[in-house]
Amino acid sequence: MQDDDNLRVNPSSNKPICSQMATKISRRQALKITAAGVAATQLPVQGQTKNDVDSFLPFNEIPTGQSSDIKLAEGFKYKNLISFGDPLKEGMTAYDPKKLTGKEQQNRLGGACDYTHFFEDPKDPNKGILCLNNESPEWGEHPNKKERELAAYYSVGCSVISVKRNDKGNWQPDLKSPLNKKIHPATKAKITGPAAGSDRLKSTASPDGIQSAGTLGNCAGGFTPWGTYLTAEENIQNYFTGDVKKHPEKENMKRFGMRGKNHYFKTIDKRFDLDSDAQSPLHFGWVVEIDPYNPDAPIRKHSMLGRGKHECATVTIDKDGHAVVYTSDDQYFEYLYKFVSTKKYIEGNREHNMDLLESGTLYAAKFEENGKVNWLPLVFNEGKLDAKHGFKSQGDVLLDTRKAADLVGATPMDRPEDISINAKTGKVYFLMTGNRARSVKRLNSANKVARGSGHIIEMSADHHSTTADWNFLVICGQDLADNKHATFNKETSLSGRFVYPDNGEFDQNGELWICSDGYGFPGFSDGLWHCQVDGQRGLSRRFATAPTGAEFTGPCFTKNGKELFLAVQHPKSHKGGSFPDFTSMKARSSIVVISKA
Ligand code: FEO
Ligand code: CA
Ligand code: CA
């Protein structure tokens, strides 16, 4: 979702100049890394061989242009799986927007569906658990304003829903499953890592600075090889009301873009009232780990991964066995990060692996002139990250991650969004959504278009190393007609061009699929594209178009490649019938399943 808050809050003058260099890794190196990448990003599925993996390729590209419904390439169909407000528990009534109370919404699918991951049952490919983000409030129509606000409050967070195939082979929610859960801003949580217990996190709502509650602004995310879901807290800044200038954390809040404007959350939950003893703004802005198989366990907010407007948390295991998590901070001129765990991943030892994201080293990316990216450690008492610069502990470095990255000289990027790893090659793809505030003076070689509408950076599979090679996969240019800056393959049609690339997903064959977030961009309609990373590199083709007003988010293929779970976020209502119901019901966010017709 776009917001009015991408504007620059980064006061640093970090402006590393770097040059483009082709990514070259030896075949031997690639093979070694591939093995690690596959282990990390493709959980083993019993009985599956490479030949079982289907593909959505080839398809005939569709022209641009939107309607109230999803448009798909010929030969494909979609089925709506579940929508905002639908029950997560057995025995509940069908969604009725006029009856949606706060209590009801605690057991119904959240709204503004975003990142989605499907945990396929390793023993039964006809069952699984779908975890998805609910990025921002979606509203019902209860006649009582307070109930409407309560329902909106509980609509945010994440949804966990078990699914299974019915007799016809179609996926449907399994409402009998005890794992189904709405995770919302008040769900039991705890802070882990170096910032846990910090005085800066203490309030009457969290006397120990460890216990916490809830999650917010859940944009993209990730999943771990030990079967947990990661949700990235992005736009959390607008839910807090109060005078930020008088707040002890005013410097932190300014750097985060928190303004304290009036918001109804404070009337529901004191933690969102900055003038209250319970105020807890620093409890949000983290990467949160959720165990979908243990609904009673508190969700864990991992301070070790830093605090920002996190877009995603993309996990791999490096060649030495450490867990590596790539994250991005989605705002103009913010940074890319990676975390490397202290302990090593042990396959099959879930209990051990569950702690991996609690200790390690966080790095920020600096794109150098020589075609390398250097990962700069954000470690207390190293360089400027000391008491002289306001840091008293590693916890402080992580609570003020943006400031720490400013001080080490990380490269300010063009709104870093999703990060995708190609399990076949181990290469990493960083999606930049664009930066309409970047002037010619502030260009650097990793962000080389003023007022750009996005680009994708490819990085070599050197997850274990503090340096890697990088290159552009594609630069979108300033607008759709910009042939001066855009670097799509020359065979790409106008409909095949995208702007504001937001979510990426590699299918099991190593093919890249991209969703855009370009609502309102002249001449453009949001959709889903296939973009070649090899062969005709940068050849992009439109596979699907979102309903009017909507963007697609969170694409996730089933292991056999036959189906794609896809979120439809913020569709617009139409008088003649709205997505996905096409009745008198207003439009609502949904998860659909796309497959061959
Ligand atoms: Fe929620 Fe960065 O898009
Ligand atoms: Ca988005
Ligand atoms: Ca996004």
mmCIF file of N, CA, C and O and ligand atoms in Angstrom, residues 1-2 114 135 219 234 311 330 415 417 433 502-503 516-517 551-553 569-570, ligand 2:
data_model
loop_
_atom_site.group_PDB
_atom_site.id
_atom_site.type_symbol
_atom_site.label_atom_id
_atom_site.label_comp_id
_atom_site.label_asym_id
_atom_site.label_seq_id
_atom_site.Cartn_x
_atom_site.Cartn_y
_atom_site.Cartn_z
ATOM 1 N N MET A 1 0.838 -1.189 0.000
ATOM 2 C CA MET A 1 0.000 0.000 0.000
ATOM 3 C C MET A 1 0.877 1.245 0.000
ATOM 4 O O MET A 1 1.848 1.326 0.733
ATOM 5 N N GLN A 2 0.528 2.199 -0.826
ATOM 6 C CA GLN A 2 1.253 3.457 -0.767
ATOM 7 C C GLN A 2 0.703 4.262 0.395
ATOM 8 O O GLN A 2 -0.410 4.066 0.829
ATOM 9 N N ASP A 114 -1.861 -8.521 2.617
ATOM 10 C CA ASP A 114 -0.564 -8.249 1.976
ATOM 11 C C ASP A 114 0.227 -9.553 1.876
ATOM 12 O O ASP A 114 -0.320 -10.565 1.432
ATOM 13 N N GLU A 135 -2.277 -5.327 6.476
ATOM 14 C CA GLU A 135 -1.383 -4.179 6.608
ATOM 15 C C GLU A 135 -1.986 -2.982 7.337
ATOM 16 O O GLU A 135 -1.311 -2.311 8.101
ATOM 17 N N CYS A 219 3.415 -5.388 6.430
ATOM 18 C CA CYS A 219 3.473 -5.222 4.972
ATOM 19 C C CYS A 219 3.884 -6.534 4.320
ATOM 20 O O CYS A 219 3.078 -7.407 4.140
ATOM 21 N N GLU A 234 5.670 -2.141 9.080
ATOM 22 C CA GLU A 234 6.103 -1.025 8.230
ATOM 23 C C GLU A 234 5.548 0.312 8.724
ATOM 24 O O GLU A 234 6.146 0.976 9.554
ATOM 25 N N GLU A 311 9.866 -3.657 5.390
ATOM 26 C CA GLU A 311 9.004 -4.138 4.326
ATOM 27 C C GLU A 311 8.957 -5.658 4.342
ATOM 28 O O GLU A 311 7.912 -6.253 4.176
ATOM 29 N N ASP A 330 11.244 0.758 4.135
ATOM 30 C CA ASP A 330 10.517 1.354 3.018
ATOM 31 C C ASP A 330 10.160 2.816 3.247
ATOM 32 O O ASP A 330 9.078 3.143 3.717
ATOM 33 N N ARG A 415 13.215 3.857 -1.716
ATOM 34 C CA ARG A 415 12.127 3.089 -1.092
ATOM 35 C C ARG A 415 12.331 1.573 -1.261
ATOM 36 O O ARG A 415 11.645 0.928 -2.062
ATOM 37 N N GLU A 417 11.704 -2.114 -1.009
ATOM 38 C CA GLU A 417 10.515 -2.920 -0.666
ATOM 39 C C GLU A 417 10.919 -4.389 -0.524
ATOM 40 O O GLU A 417 11.794 -4.712 0.250
ATOM 41 N N THR A 433 10.915 0.695 -4.909
ATOM 42 C CA THR A 433 9.628 1.172 -5.440
ATOM 43 C C THR A 433 9.720 2.521 -6.118
ATOM 44 O O THR A 433 8.740 3.003 -6.662
ATOM 45 N N ASP A 502 6.953 -3.847 -6.160
ATOM 46 C CA ASP A 502 6.713 -3.910 -4.714
ATOM 47 C C ASP A 502 7.029 -5.304 -4.166
ATOM 48 O O ASP A 502 7.909 -5.470 -3.339
ATOM 49 N N ASN A 503 6.327 -6.318 -4.650
ATOM 50 C CA ASN A 503 6.555 -7.682 -4.155
ATOM 51 C C ASN A 503 7.119 -8.570 -5.256
ATOM 52 O O ASN A 503 6.639 -8.526 -6.390
ATOM 53 N N SER A 516 3.177 -4.877 -8.655
ATOM 54 C CA SER A 516 3.461 -3.441 -8.584
ATOM 55 C C SER A 516 2.544 -2.755 -7.582
ATOM 56 O O SER A 516 1.503 -3.279 -7.204
ATOM 57 N N ASP A 517 2.966 -1.557 -7.183
ATOM 58 C CA ASP A 517 2.141 -0.710 -6.315
ATOM 59 C C ASP A 517 2.085 0.674 -6.951
ATOM 60 O O ASP A 517 2.607 1.639 -6.413
ATOM 61 N N GLU A 551 -4.113 -3.302 -5.633
ATOM 62 C CA GLU A 551 -2.813 -3.823 -6.034
ATOM 63 C C GLU A 551 -2.784 -5.291 -5.637
ATOM 64 O O GLU A 551 -3.468 -5.706 -4.702
ATOM 65 N N PHE A 552 -1.991 -6.066 -6.373
ATOM 66 C CA PHE A 552 -1.720 -7.440 -5.952
ATOM 67 C C PHE A 552 -0.555 -7.406 -4.966
ATOM 68 O O PHE A 552 0.386 -6.621 -5.123
ATOM 69 N N THR A 553 -0.596 -8.286 -3.988
ATOM 70 C CA THR A 553 0.493 -8.414 -3.031
ATOM 71 C C THR A 553 0.698 -9.895 -2.725
ATOM 72 O O THR A 553 -0.157 -10.728 -3.027
ATOM 73 N N GLN A 569 -5.365 -6.337 -2.573
ATOM 74 C CA GLN A 569 -5.425 -5.359 -1.485
ATOM 75 C C GLN A 569 -6.150 -4.094 -1.946
ATOM 76 O O GLN A 569 -5.912 -3.601 -3.031
ATOM 77 N N HIS A 570 -6.998 -3.588 -1.103
ATOM 78 C CA HIS A 570 -7.802 -2.360 -1.293
ATOM 79 C C HIS A 570 -8.482 -2.214 -2.667
ATOM 80 O O HIS A 570 -8.290 -1.212 -3.355
HETATM 81 CA CA CA B 2 2.521 -1.808 -1.451
#
